[in-house]
Amino acid sequence: MTPNILKSSLENASFSIIFQIVCRGVTFLLNAFTVRHVGQDVLGVMNVRLLLLESIILSMLKEPFFKACLTNTAEHNWAQVVNLLWLTVPLCSLFSLFLGYIWLSVLTTDEELPAYYTFAVWAVAASCVIELSSLVVQLVSSAFLFVRLRIVLDSIMIAIRTLTFVCFIIYNPEYALLAFGVAQLVAAIFYTTSHYLYFQYYIKSLRKEKSKLRRRMSVNENEEEYVLSEFPFRDLKDFLPGHLENNESDAFGKLRGLTWSFFLQSILKLILTEGERLIMTMSSLLTFKQQGAYELVNNLGSLAARFIFRPIEDSSYFYFTQMVKRDKSLNEQHPGKVQESVNVLMHLCSTVASIGLIVLVFGQSYSSLLLWLYGGSKLIDESLPVFLLRTHCLAVFLLGINGVTECYTNATADSKTINKNSSYMIGESIIFVVVSCAFVNWFGPVGFIFGNCVNMGLRIILSISFINKRHAETNYRPLRGLVPKPVFSGSLILAALVTNVSQAYFFPDAKLFHFIIGVIMFVLVMLSWAYEHQDLILLAVNKWYDRRNGRRKSE
């Protein structure tokens, strides 16, 4: 854990953003390919029912264990961590059998399900079990800052899953769900196997280095460990339960309570984040074709969130867990770490708010162009897809703010506060479900987006309340970063006026000219943002130079 945490978190975020751009770009093209070859109804089954099944399993079993065990890794008893994480495998097996039965026998529909639906359900469930069997090594790669390993393996996994799926359906579109299930299994097997193979290689290389140092320094085998002292795993078997020495009587210690807190929160968060899929799956408000159309527009509308917001949240969570202690007030902690964490939070708030505002402004004028590029004229002939995408831009703005503020809350709050927030989220979940159902009955698929906006607004209020209370006894006000600066705000207003006029007069007859106007206004907005955030840009440039010089010295 000797590398600088902030530097490693920034590196993790940068690589993750690049990875997200690549893999989501692939998903973007894959959805377009699927729609053109197998239709929106099959896309609805895949992206709503099957991916909801995967999301439920991983959210309720992987996320709480992973988050709890990633907290303050420098003080871990790794024997306890390994034993705790391996509990997810039998739990996942039982849970997958239960959900698989519900997906096949309980959920009913008036429509005919596509061929190989049963196989696809069990394939998704099995892939989750396989993935969780490598949860220990996934945690170790994050805790010991193996940033490039995670990015490379994730990228290869996406490529394997995509190629497997495409190769199946390019000649046999009727086998779409069979292809989906096989692709899930192949990707999960690769992901798990490659993690273990890498760490087998890594441990062997550490042993060789240790042996060289011992011969060079003429030390005995019982004396001080030089190379392996910071890495607690001496053999691949140590990643299995019961192999590492456990000197503490408590089997799980504080991790048990923290995991339970995150588990309860994950259930509520699942309802809030996957609420529309849950409603579509559990009810018959929308047909499979309508579900496919909604998911298609939803994927387009959330490109910015998936490309940028999620990687930032993942890296920020790790950073804040290492810099801010959960069970102490900020005045009782190291002043330098507190000052740095406040600056990082303020810059994060400013960045995500700015990105959200840009998406909101330009999305109103360029949703039609994006849909035309994606699916042709048939997607813009109807007003619903365009209205869906424009409305989704507001949800993206709220999603970015919620992601950062909720990330800080989960990373720095103690178990009591997390449990308290979970109780609040029960009310939010009820409100979200009720509001979404009402909006869907009134407005159709757009109602899901309105419901998500209400959901995000309530969660933002809860997180902001915690952050203000956390910093009340200090002079720090990191949430000021959410307020856009005047020059940037003025440029956004100008861009909104110009692009809307361009949309009215030049689309669809002069699409290229409309696009060029958008590029010009986007450059103007970015220049105004850079002018008012010179300190943040200078910090990023300095970090880049430091990293580059460090690499040159190491070479």
Coordinates of C-alpha atoms in Angstrom, one line a residue:
M1 CA 0.0 0.0 0.0
T2 CA 3.0 2.3 -0.3
P3 CA 1.9 4.1 -3.5
N4 CA 0.2 7.4 -3.0
I5 CA -3.5 6.8 -2.6
L6 CA -4.6 9.9 -4.4
K7 CA -2.3 9.3 -7.3
S8 CA -3.4 5.7 -7.6
S9 CA -7.1 6.7 -7.4
L10 CA -6.6 9.2 -10.2
E11 CA -4.8 6.6 -12.2
N12 CA -7.6 4.2 -11.6
A13 CA -10.2 6.7 -12.6
S14 CA -8.4 7.6 -15.8
F15 CA -7.9 4.0 -16.9
S16 CA -11.5 3.2 -15.9
I17 CA -12.9 6.1 -18.0
I18 CA -10.9 4.9 -21.0
F19 CA -12.2 1.4 -20.4
Q20 CA -15.8 2.5 -19.9
I21 CA -15.6 4.5 -23.2
V22 CA -14.3 1.4 -25.0
C23 CA -16.7 -1.2 -23.5
R24 CA -19.8 1.1 -23.6
G25 CA -19.0 2.0 -27.1
V26 CA -18.9 -1.7 -27.9
T27 CA -22.3 -2.1 -26.1
F28 CA -23.6 0.8 -28.0
L29 CA -22.8 -0.9 -31.3
L30 CA -23.9 -4.3 -30.1
N31 CA -27.4 -2.9 -29.2
A32 CA -27.7 -1.3 -32.6
F33 CA -26.6 -4.6 -34.2
T34 CA -29.1 -6.6 -32.1
V35 CA -32.0 -4.3 -32.9
R36 CA -31.3 -4.5 -36.6
H37 CA -30.9 -8.3 -36.6
V38 CA -33.3 -9.7 -33.9
G39 CA -35.7 -6.8 -33.1
Q40 CA -36.6 -4.7 -30.1
D41 CA -38.6 -7.5 -28.4
V42 CA -35.6 -9.8 -27.9
L43 CA -33.5 -6.7 -26.9
G44 CA -36.2 -6.0 -24.2
V45 CA -35.9 -9.6 -22.8
M46 CA -32.1 -9.4 -22.8
N47 CA -31.6 -5.9 -21.4
V48 CA -34.5 -5.9 -19.0
R49 CA -35.3 -9.4 -17.7
L50 CA -31.9 -11.1 -18.0
L51 CA -29.7 -8.2 -17.1
L52 CA -32.0 -7.5 -14.2
L53 CA -31.4 -11.0 -12.9
E54 CA -27.7 -10.5 -13.0
S55 CA -27.9 -7.1 -11.4
I56 CA -30.0 -8.4 -8.5
I57 CA -27.6 -11.3 -7.7
L58 CA -24.4 -9.2 -7.9
S59 CA -25.9 -6.1 -6.2
M60 CA -27.1 -8.1 -3.2
L61 CA -24.1 -10.4 -2.8
K62 CA -21.0 -9.0 -4.4
E63 CA -21.4 -5.2 -3.7
P64 CA -21.9 -5.3 0.1
F65 CA -19.1 -7.8 0.8
F66 CA -16.7 -6.0 -1.6
K67 CA -17.4 -2.5 -0.2
A68 CA -17.1 -3.6 3.4
C69 CA -13.8 -5.5 2.8
L70 CA -12.3 -2.6 0.8
T71 CA -12.5 -0.3 3.8
N72 CA -9.2 0.5 5.5
T73 CA -7.3 -2.4 3.9
A74 CA -4.0 -1.5 5.5
E75 CA -5.3 -2.9 8.8
H76 CA -7.0 -6.0 7.5
N77 CA -6.8 -9.4 9.0
W78 CA -6.7 -11.1 5.6
A79 CA -7.7 -14.5 6.9
Q80 CA -11.0 -13.1 8.1
V81 CA -11.5 -11.3 4.8
V82 CA -10.9 -14.4 2.7
N83 CA -13.3 -16.5 4.8
L84 CA -16.0 -13.8 4.7
L85 CA -15.7 -13.3 0.9
W86 CA -16.0 -17.1 0.2
L87 CA -19.4 -17.1 1.9
T88 CA -20.7 -15.4 -1.2
V89 CA -20.3 -18.5 -3.3
P90 CA -22.8 -20.8 -1.5
L91 CA -25.1 -17.9 -0.8
C92 CA -25.0 -17.0 -4.5
S93 CA -25.8 -20.6 -5.5
L94 CA -28.8 -20.8 -3.3
F95 CA -30.0 -17.3 -4.3
S96 CA -29.5 -18.0 -8.0
L97 CA -31.6 -21.2 -7.8
F98 CA -34.4 -19.3 -6.0
L99 CA -34.4 -16.4 -8.5
G100 CA -34.1 -18.7 -11.5
Y101 CA -37.3 -20.5 -10.4
I102 CA -39.1 -17.1 -10.0
W103 CA -37.9 -16.0 -13.5
L104 CA -39.1 -19.2 -15.1
S105 CA -42.2 -20.2 -13.2
V106 CA -43.6 -17.2 -11.3
L107 CA -43.2 -14.3 -13.7
T108 CA -45.9 -14.6 -16.3
T109 CA -46.5 -12.7 -19.5
D110 CA -49.2 -12.6 -22.2
E111 CA -46.5 -12.6 -24.9
E112 CA -44.5 -15.6 -26.1
L113 CA -41.0 -15.7 -24.7
P114 CA -38.2 -16.1 -27.2
A115 CA -36.4 -19.4 -27.8
Y116 CA -33.8 -20.5 -25.3
Y117 CA -35.1 -18.2 -22.6
T118 CA -34.8 -21.0 -20.0
F119 CA -31.1 -21.7 -20.9
A120 CA -30.3 -17.9 -20.8
V121 CA -31.8 -17.6 -17.3
W122 CA -29.7 -20.4 -15.9
A123 CA -26.6 -19.3 -17.8
V124 CA -26.8 -15.8 -16.2
A125 CA -27.3 -17.4 -12.7
A126 CA -24.3 -19.7 -13.2
S127 CA -22.1 -16.9 -14.5
C128 CA -22.7 -14.9 -11.3
V129 CA -21.6 -17.9 -9.2
I130 CA -18.5 -18.3 -11.3
E131 CA -17.6 -14.6 -11.0
L132 CA -18.1 -14.5 -7.2
S133 CA -15.6 -17.5 -6.9
S134 CA -12.9 -15.0 -7.8
L135 CA -14.2 -12.2 -5.5
V136 CA -11.1 -12.6 -3.2
V137 CA -8.6 -11.9 -5.9
Q138 CA -10.7 -9.1 -7.3
L139 CA -10.6 -7.4 -3.9
V140 CA -6.8 -8.0 -3.6
S141 CA -6.3 -6.4 -7.0
S142 CA -8.2 -3.3 -5.9
A143 CA -6.7 -3.2 -2.4
F144 CA -3.1 -3.5 -3.6
L145 CA -3.7 -1.1 -6.5
F146 CA -3.4 -3.5 -9.5
V147 CA -5.1 -0.9 -11.6
R148 CA -4.0 -2.0 -15.1
L149 CA -4.8 -5.6 -14.3
R150 CA -8.4 -4.9 -13.6
I151 CA -8.7 -2.7 -16.7
V152 CA -7.1 -5.2 -19.0
L153 CA -9.1 -8.1 -17.8
D154 CA -12.4 -6.2 -17.9
S155 CA -11.6 -5.1 -21.4
I156 CA -10.8 -8.6 -22.6
M157 CA -13.9 -9.9 -20.9
I158 CA -16.1 -7.4 -22.7
A159 CA -14.4 -8.3 -26.0
I160 CA -14.9 -12.1 -25.5
R161 CA -18.5 -11.7 -24.5
T162 CA -19.3 -9.4 -27.5
L163 CA -17.5 -11.6 -30.1
T164 CA -19.1 -14.7 -28.8
F165 CA -22.6 -13.2 -29.0
V166 CA -22.0 -11.7 -32.5
C167 CA -20.6 -14.9 -33.9
F168 CA -23.7 -16.8 -32.8
I169 CA -26.3 -14.4 -34.1
I170 CA -24.7 -13.1 -37.3
Y171 CA -25.9 -16.1 -39.2
N172 CA -28.6 -17.4 -36.8
P173 CA -30.6 -14.5 -35.3
E174 CA -33.2 -16.8 -33.9
Y175 CA -30.5 -18.1 -31.4
A176 CA -30.1 -14.7 -29.8
L177 CA -30.8 -15.8 -26.2
L178 CA -28.7 -19.0 -26.6
A179 CA -25.8 -16.7 -27.8
F180 CA -26.4 -14.4 -24.8
G181 CA -26.2 -17.2 -22.3
V182 CA -23.1 -18.8 -23.8
A183 CA -21.4 -15.4 -24.0
Q184 CA -22.2 -14.8 -20.3
L185 CA -20.7 -18.2 -19.3
V186 CA -17.6 -17.9 -21.4
A187 CA -16.8 -14.3 -20.2
A188 CA -17.3 -15.3 -16.5
I189 CA -15.0 -18.4 -16.8
F190 CA -12.3 -16.2 -18.5
Y191 CA -12.6 -13.5 -15.9
T192 CA -12.3 -15.9 -12.9
T193 CA -9.5 -18.0 -14.4
S194 CA -7.4 -15.1 -15.6
H195 CA -7.4 -13.5 -12.1
Y196 CA -6.1 -16.6 -10.4
L197 CA -3.5 -17.2 -13.2
Y198 CA -2.2 -13.7 -12.9
F199 CA -1.7 -13.9 -9.1
Q200 CA -0.1 -17.3 -9.4
Y201 CA 2.4 -15.6 -11.8
Y202 CA 2.8 -12.6 -9.5
I203 CA 3.5 -14.7 -6.3
K204 CA 6.1 -16.7 -8.2
S205 CA 7.8 -13.6 -9.4
L206 CA 7.9 -12.3 -5.8
R207 CA 9.4 -15.5 -4.6
K208 CA 12.2 -15.3 -7.2
E209 CA 12.9 -11.7 -6.2
K210 CA 13.0 -12.7 -2.6
S211 CA 15.4 -15.6 -3.4
K212 CA 17.7 -13.2 -5.3
L213 CA 17.8 -10.7 -2.4
R214 CA 18.4 -13.5 0.1
R215 CA 21.4 -14.8 -1.8
R216 CA 22.7 -11.3 -2.4
M217 CA 22.4 -10.3 1.3
S218 CA 23.3 -13.8 2.8
V219 CA 20.3 -13.9 5.2
N220 CA 18.7 -17.0 6.7
E221 CA 15.3 -18.2 5.7
N222 CA 13.9 -17.5 9.2
E223 CA 15.0 -13.9 9.2
E224 CA 13.2 -10.8 7.9
E225 CA 11.0 -11.1 4.8
Y226 CA 12.1 -8.5 2.2
V227 CA 9.9 -8.7 -0.8
L228 CA 6.8 -10.5 0.5
S229 CA 6.4 -8.5 3.7
E230 CA 3.7 -6.2 2.3
F231 CA 1.8 -8.8 0.3
P232 CA 0.1 -11.3 2.7
F233 CA -0.4 -14.1 0.2
R234 CA 2.5 -16.6 -0.1
D235 CA 0.7 -19.2 -2.3
L236 CA -2.3 -19.5 -4.5
K237 CA -4.0 -21.7 -1.9
D238 CA -4.0 -18.7 0.5
F239 CA -6.8 -17.2 -1.5
L240 CA -9.0 -20.2 -0.4
P241 CA -10.8 -20.2 3.0
G242 CA -8.9 -21.6 6.0
H243 CA -5.4 -21.4 4.7
L244 CA -4.2 -18.1 6.1
E245 CA -3.3 -18.0 9.8
N246 CA -6.0 -16.2 11.9
N247 CA -4.8 -14.9 15.2
E248 CA -8.0 -13.2 16.2
S249 CA -10.9 -15.1 17.9
D250 CA -13.6 -13.1 16.3
A251 CA -14.4 -14.8 13.0
F252 CA -15.4 -11.6 11.1
G253 CA -15.0 -8.7 13.5
K254 CA -16.1 -5.3 12.4
L255 CA -16.4 -6.5 8.8
R256 CA -19.5 -8.5 9.7
G257 CA -21.5 -5.5 10.9
L258 CA -20.3 -3.3 8.1
T259 CA -21.2 -6.0 5.5
W260 CA -24.7 -6.3 6.9
S261 CA -25.2 -2.5 6.8
F262 CA -24.1 -2.5 3.1
F263 CA -26.3 -5.5 2.4
L264 CA -29.4 -3.8 3.7
Q265 CA -28.5 -0.6 1.8
S266 CA -27.9 -2.7 -1.4
I267 CA -31.5 -4.0 -1.3
L268 CA -32.9 -0.5 -1.1
K269 CA -30.4 0.8 -3.6
L270 CA -31.4 -1.9 -6.0
I271 CA -35.0 -0.9 -5.9
L272 CA -34.0 2.7 -6.5
T273 CA -31.5 2.1 -9.3
E274 CA -33.3 -0.8 -11.1
G275 CA -36.8 0.2 -10.2
E276 CA -38.0 0.6 -13.8
R277 CA -36.7 -2.8 -14.8
L278 CA -38.3 -4.3 -11.7
I279 CA -41.6 -2.7 -12.6
M280 CA -41.4 -3.7 -16.2
T281 CA -40.5 -7.3 -15.3
M282 CA -43.0 -7.8 -12.5
S283 CA -45.9 -6.1 -14.3
S284 CA -47.3 -6.0 -17.8
L285 CA -47.4 -2.2 -18.2
L286 CA -45.1 -2.4 -21.2
T287 CA -44.7 -5.0 -24.0
F288 CA -41.3 -6.5 -24.7
K289 CA -41.0 -4.2 -27.7
Q290 CA -41.7 -1.1 -25.6
Q291 CA -39.2 -2.4 -23.1
G292 CA -36.6 -2.8 -25.8
A293 CA -37.3 0.7 -27.1
Y294 CA -37.0 2.2 -23.6
E295 CA -33.8 0.3 -22.9
L296 CA -32.3 1.4 -26.2
V297 CA -33.0 5.1 -25.5
N298 CA -31.9 4.6 -21.8
N299 CA -28.6 3.3 -23.0
L300 CA -28.1 6.2 -25.3
G301 CA -29.1 8.7 -22.6
S302 CA -26.8 7.3 -20.0
L303 CA -23.6 7.2 -22.1
A304 CA -22.0 10.1 -20.2
A305 CA -23.0 8.5 -16.9
R306 CA -21.4 5.2 -17.8
F307 CA -18.4 6.6 -19.5
I308 CA -17.4 9.0 -16.8
F309 CA -19.5 9.0 -13.6
R310 CA -19.2 5.4 -12.7
P311 CA -15.4 5.2 -12.9
I312 CA -15.1 8.4 -10.9
E313 CA -17.4 7.0 -8.2
D314 CA -15.5 3.7 -8.0
S315 CA -12.1 5.4 -7.6
S316 CA -13.5 8.1 -5.3
Y317 CA -15.0 5.5 -3.0
F318 CA -11.6 3.8 -2.6
Y319 CA -9.9 7.2 -2.1
F320 CA -12.3 8.5 0.6
T321 CA -12.3 5.2 2.5
Q322 CA -8.5 5.4 2.9
M323 CA -8.3 9.1 3.7
V324 CA -11.3 9.7 6.0
K325 CA -12.0 7.5 9.1
R326 CA -15.6 6.5 9.5
D327 CA -15.8 6.5 13.3
K328 CA -14.1 9.9 14.1
S329 CA -15.1 13.5 13.5
L330 CA -13.0 15.5 11.0
N331 CA -11.5 17.6 13.8
E332 CA -10.0 14.4 15.3
Q333 CA -8.3 13.3 12.1
H334 CA -5.1 14.2 10.3
P335 CA -5.5 17.9 9.1
G336 CA -3.6 17.3 5.9
K337 CA -5.7 14.3 4.9
V338 CA -8.9 16.2 5.7
Q339 CA -7.8 19.2 3.7
E340 CA -6.9 17.0 0.7
S341 CA -10.2 15.0 0.9
V342 CA -12.2 18.2 1.0
N343 CA -10.5 19.7 -2.0
V344 CA -11.0 16.4 -3.9
L345 CA -14.7 16.3 -3.0
M346 CA -15.2 20.0 -4.1
H347 CA -13.4 19.4 -7.4
L348 CA -15.5 16.2 -8.0
C349 CA -18.7 18.1 -7.3
S350 CA -17.8 20.8 -9.7
T351 CA -16.7 18.4 -12.4
V352 CA -19.8 16.2 -12.4
A353 CA -22.2 19.1 -12.1
S354 CA -20.5 20.7 -15.1
I355 CA -20.7 17.5 -17.2
G356 CA -24.3 17.1 -16.2
L357 CA -25.2 20.6 -17.3
I358 CA -23.4 20.2 -20.6
V359 CA -25.4 17.0 -21.3
L360 CA -28.6 18.7 -20.3
V361 CA -28.1 21.7 -22.6
F362 CA -26.8 19.9 -25.7
G363 CA -29.1 16.9 -25.2
Q364 CA -32.2 19.0 -26.0
S365 CA -30.9 19.9 -29.4
Y366 CA -29.0 16.9 -30.5
S367 CA -31.1 13.9 -29.3
S368 CA -32.7 13.7 -32.7
L369 CA -29.4 13.6 -34.4
L370 CA -28.0 10.9 -32.1
L371 CA -31.1 8.7 -32.6
W372 CA -30.9 9.2 -36.4
L373 CA -27.2 8.1 -36.3
Y374 CA -28.1 5.1 -34.1
G375 CA -31.2 3.6 -35.7
G376 CA -32.0 5.6 -38.8
S377 CA -35.1 7.6 -39.6
K378 CA -37.5 5.1 -38.0
L379 CA -36.3 6.2 -34.5
I380 CA -37.0 9.9 -35.1
D381 CA -40.2 9.5 -37.1
E382 CA -42.0 9.0 -33.7
S383 CA -41.8 11.7 -31.1
L384 CA -41.6 9.3 -28.1
P385 CA -37.9 8.2 -28.5
V386 CA -36.8 11.9 -28.9
F387 CA -38.8 13.0 -25.9
L388 CA -37.4 10.0 -23.9
L389 CA -33.8 10.9 -24.7
R390 CA -34.3 14.7 -24.0
T391 CA -35.9 13.9 -20.6
H392 CA -33.1 11.4 -19.8
C393 CA -30.6 14.3 -20.0
L394 CA -32.1 15.7 -16.8
A395 CA -31.7 12.3 -15.1
V396 CA -28.1 12.2 -16.2
F397 CA -27.5 15.6 -14.5
L398 CA -29.0 14.4 -11.3
L399 CA -27.3 11.1 -11.5
G400 CA -23.8 12.6 -11.6
I401 CA -24.5 14.8 -8.5
N402 CA -26.0 11.8 -6.6
G403 CA -23.1 9.5 -7.5
V404 CA -20.4 11.7 -6.0
T405 CA -22.3 12.8 -2.9
E406 CA -23.6 9.3 -2.2
C407 CA -20.1 7.9 -2.8
Y408 CA -18.6 10.2 -0.1
T409 CA -21.4 9.3 2.3
N410 CA -21.0 5.6 1.9
A411 CA -17.2 5.8 2.1
T412 CA -17.0 8.0 5.3
A413 CA -20.2 7.2 7.3
D414 CA -20.1 4.8 10.2
S415 CA -22.4 1.7 10.5
K416 CA -25.0 3.6 12.5
T417 CA -25.3 6.4 9.9
I418 CA -25.5 3.9 7.1
N419 CA -28.3 2.0 8.8
K420 CA -30.1 5.3 9.4
N421 CA -29.7 6.2 5.8
S422 CA -31.0 2.8 4.8
S423 CA -34.2 3.4 6.8
Y424 CA -34.6 6.7 5.0
M425 CA -34.1 4.8 1.7
I426 CA -37.1 2.6 2.6
G427 CA -39.3 5.6 2.3
E428 CA -37.6 6.7 -0.8
S429 CA -38.1 3.3 -2.4
I430 CA -41.8 3.4 -1.6
I431 CA -42.1 6.9 -3.0
F432 CA -40.1 5.9 -6.1
V433 CA -42.3 2.8 -6.9
V434 CA -45.5 4.7 -6.4
V435 CA -44.5 7.7 -8.4
S436 CA -43.1 5.6 -11.2
C437 CA -46.2 3.5 -11.5
A438 CA -48.3 6.7 -11.5
F439 CA -46.1 8.4 -14.1
V440 CA -46.1 5.4 -16.4
N441 CA -49.9 5.2 -16.4
W442 CA -50.0 8.9 -17.2
F443 CA -47.1 9.4 -19.6
G444 CA -46.1 5.9 -20.7
P445 CA -42.4 4.9 -20.8
V446 CA -41.3 8.5 -20.1
G447 CA -42.8 8.1 -16.6
F448 CA -39.9 5.9 -15.6
I449 CA -37.5 8.8 -16.3
F450 CA -39.6 11.2 -14.2
G451 CA -39.6 8.6 -11.4
N452 CA -35.9 8.3 -11.6
C453 CA -35.5 12.1 -11.3
V454 CA -37.6 12.1 -8.2
N455 CA -35.5 9.2 -6.9
M456 CA -32.2 11.0 -7.6
G457 CA -33.5 14.2 -6.0
L458 CA -34.4 12.5 -2.7
R459 CA -31.1 10.6 -2.6
I460 CA -29.1 13.9 -3.3
I461 CA -31.0 15.6 -0.4
L462 CA -30.0 12.8 2.0
S463 CA -26.3 12.8 1.0
I464 CA -26.0 16.6 1.0
S465 CA -27.5 16.6 4.5
F466 CA -24.9 14.2 5.7
I467 CA -22.0 16.1 4.1
N468 CA -23.1 19.4 5.6
K469 CA -23.4 17.8 9.0
R470 CA -20.0 16.1 8.6
H471 CA -18.3 19.5 7.9
A472 CA -20.5 21.6 10.2
E473 CA -17.7 21.9 12.9
T474 CA -15.1 22.9 10.3
N475 CA -14.5 25.8 8.0
Y476 CA -14.8 23.5 4.9
R477 CA -17.7 23.8 2.5
P478 CA -17.0 21.3 -0.3
L479 CA -20.5 21.4 -1.7
R480 CA -19.9 24.9 -3.1
G481 CA -18.4 23.0 -6.0
L482 CA -22.0 22.2 -7.1
V483 CA -22.7 25.8 -7.9
P484 CA -21.6 26.6 -11.6
K485 CA -19.4 29.7 -12.1
P486 CA -20.8 32.7 -13.9
V487 CA -18.8 32.6 -17.2
F488 CA -19.5 28.9 -17.6
S489 CA -23.2 29.5 -16.9
G490 CA -23.4 32.3 -19.4
S491 CA -21.8 30.2 -22.1
L492 CA -24.3 27.4 -21.4
I493 CA -27.3 29.8 -21.8
L494 CA -25.8 31.0 -25.1
A495 CA -25.2 27.5 -26.3
A496 CA -28.8 26.5 -25.4
L497 CA -30.3 29.4 -27.5
V498 CA -28.0 28.9 -30.5
T499 CA -28.4 25.1 -30.7
N500 CA -32.2 25.2 -30.3
V501 CA -32.4 27.6 -33.1
S502 CA -30.2 25.4 -35.2
Q503 CA -32.4 22.4 -34.4
A504 CA -35.5 24.2 -35.5
Y505 CA -34.1 25.5 -38.8
F506 CA -31.4 23.0 -40.0
F507 CA -32.5 19.6 -38.7
P508 CA -33.1 17.2 -40.5
D509 CA -32.4 18.9 -43.8
A510 CA -28.9 20.1 -43.0
K511 CA -27.7 17.6 -40.4
L512 CA -24.0 18.3 -41.0
F513 CA -24.4 22.1 -40.6
H514 CA -26.4 21.5 -37.4
F515 CA -23.6 19.2 -36.1
I516 CA -20.9 21.8 -36.9
I517 CA -22.8 24.5 -35.0
G518 CA -23.0 22.1 -32.0
V519 CA -19.2 21.5 -32.1
I520 CA -18.5 25.2 -32.2
M521 CA -20.7 25.9 -29.2
F522 CA -19.3 22.9 -27.3
V523 CA -15.8 24.3 -27.8
L524 CA -16.9 27.7 -26.5
V525 CA -18.5 26.1 -23.4
M526 CA -15.3 24.0 -22.7
L527 CA -13.1 27.1 -23.0
S528 CA -15.2 29.0 -20.6
W529 CA -15.1 26.1 -18.1
A530 CA -11.3 25.9 -18.5
Y531 CA -11.0 29.6 -17.9
E532 CA -12.7 29.4 -14.5
H533 CA -11.1 26.1 -13.5
Q534 CA -7.4 26.9 -14.2
D535 CA -6.4 25.6 -10.7
L536 CA -7.9 22.2 -11.4
I537 CA -6.4 22.0 -14.9
L538 CA -3.0 23.0 -13.5
L539 CA -3.2 20.3 -10.8
A540 CA -4.1 17.7 -13.4
V541 CA -1.2 18.7 -15.6
N542 CA 1.2 18.6 -12.7
K543 CA 0.1 15.2 -11.7
W544 CA 0.6 14.0 -15.3
Y545 CA 4.1 15.5 -15.5
D546 CA 5.0 13.9 -12.1
R547 CA 3.8 10.6 -13.3
R548 CA 5.6 10.8 -16.6
N549 CA 8.9 11.9 -14.9
G550 CA 8.5 9.1 -12.4
R551 CA 8.3 6.6 -15.2
R552 CA 11.4 8.0 -16.9
K553 CA 13.4 7.7 -13.7
S554 CA 12.2 4.2 -13.1
E555 CA 13.4 3.3 -16.6

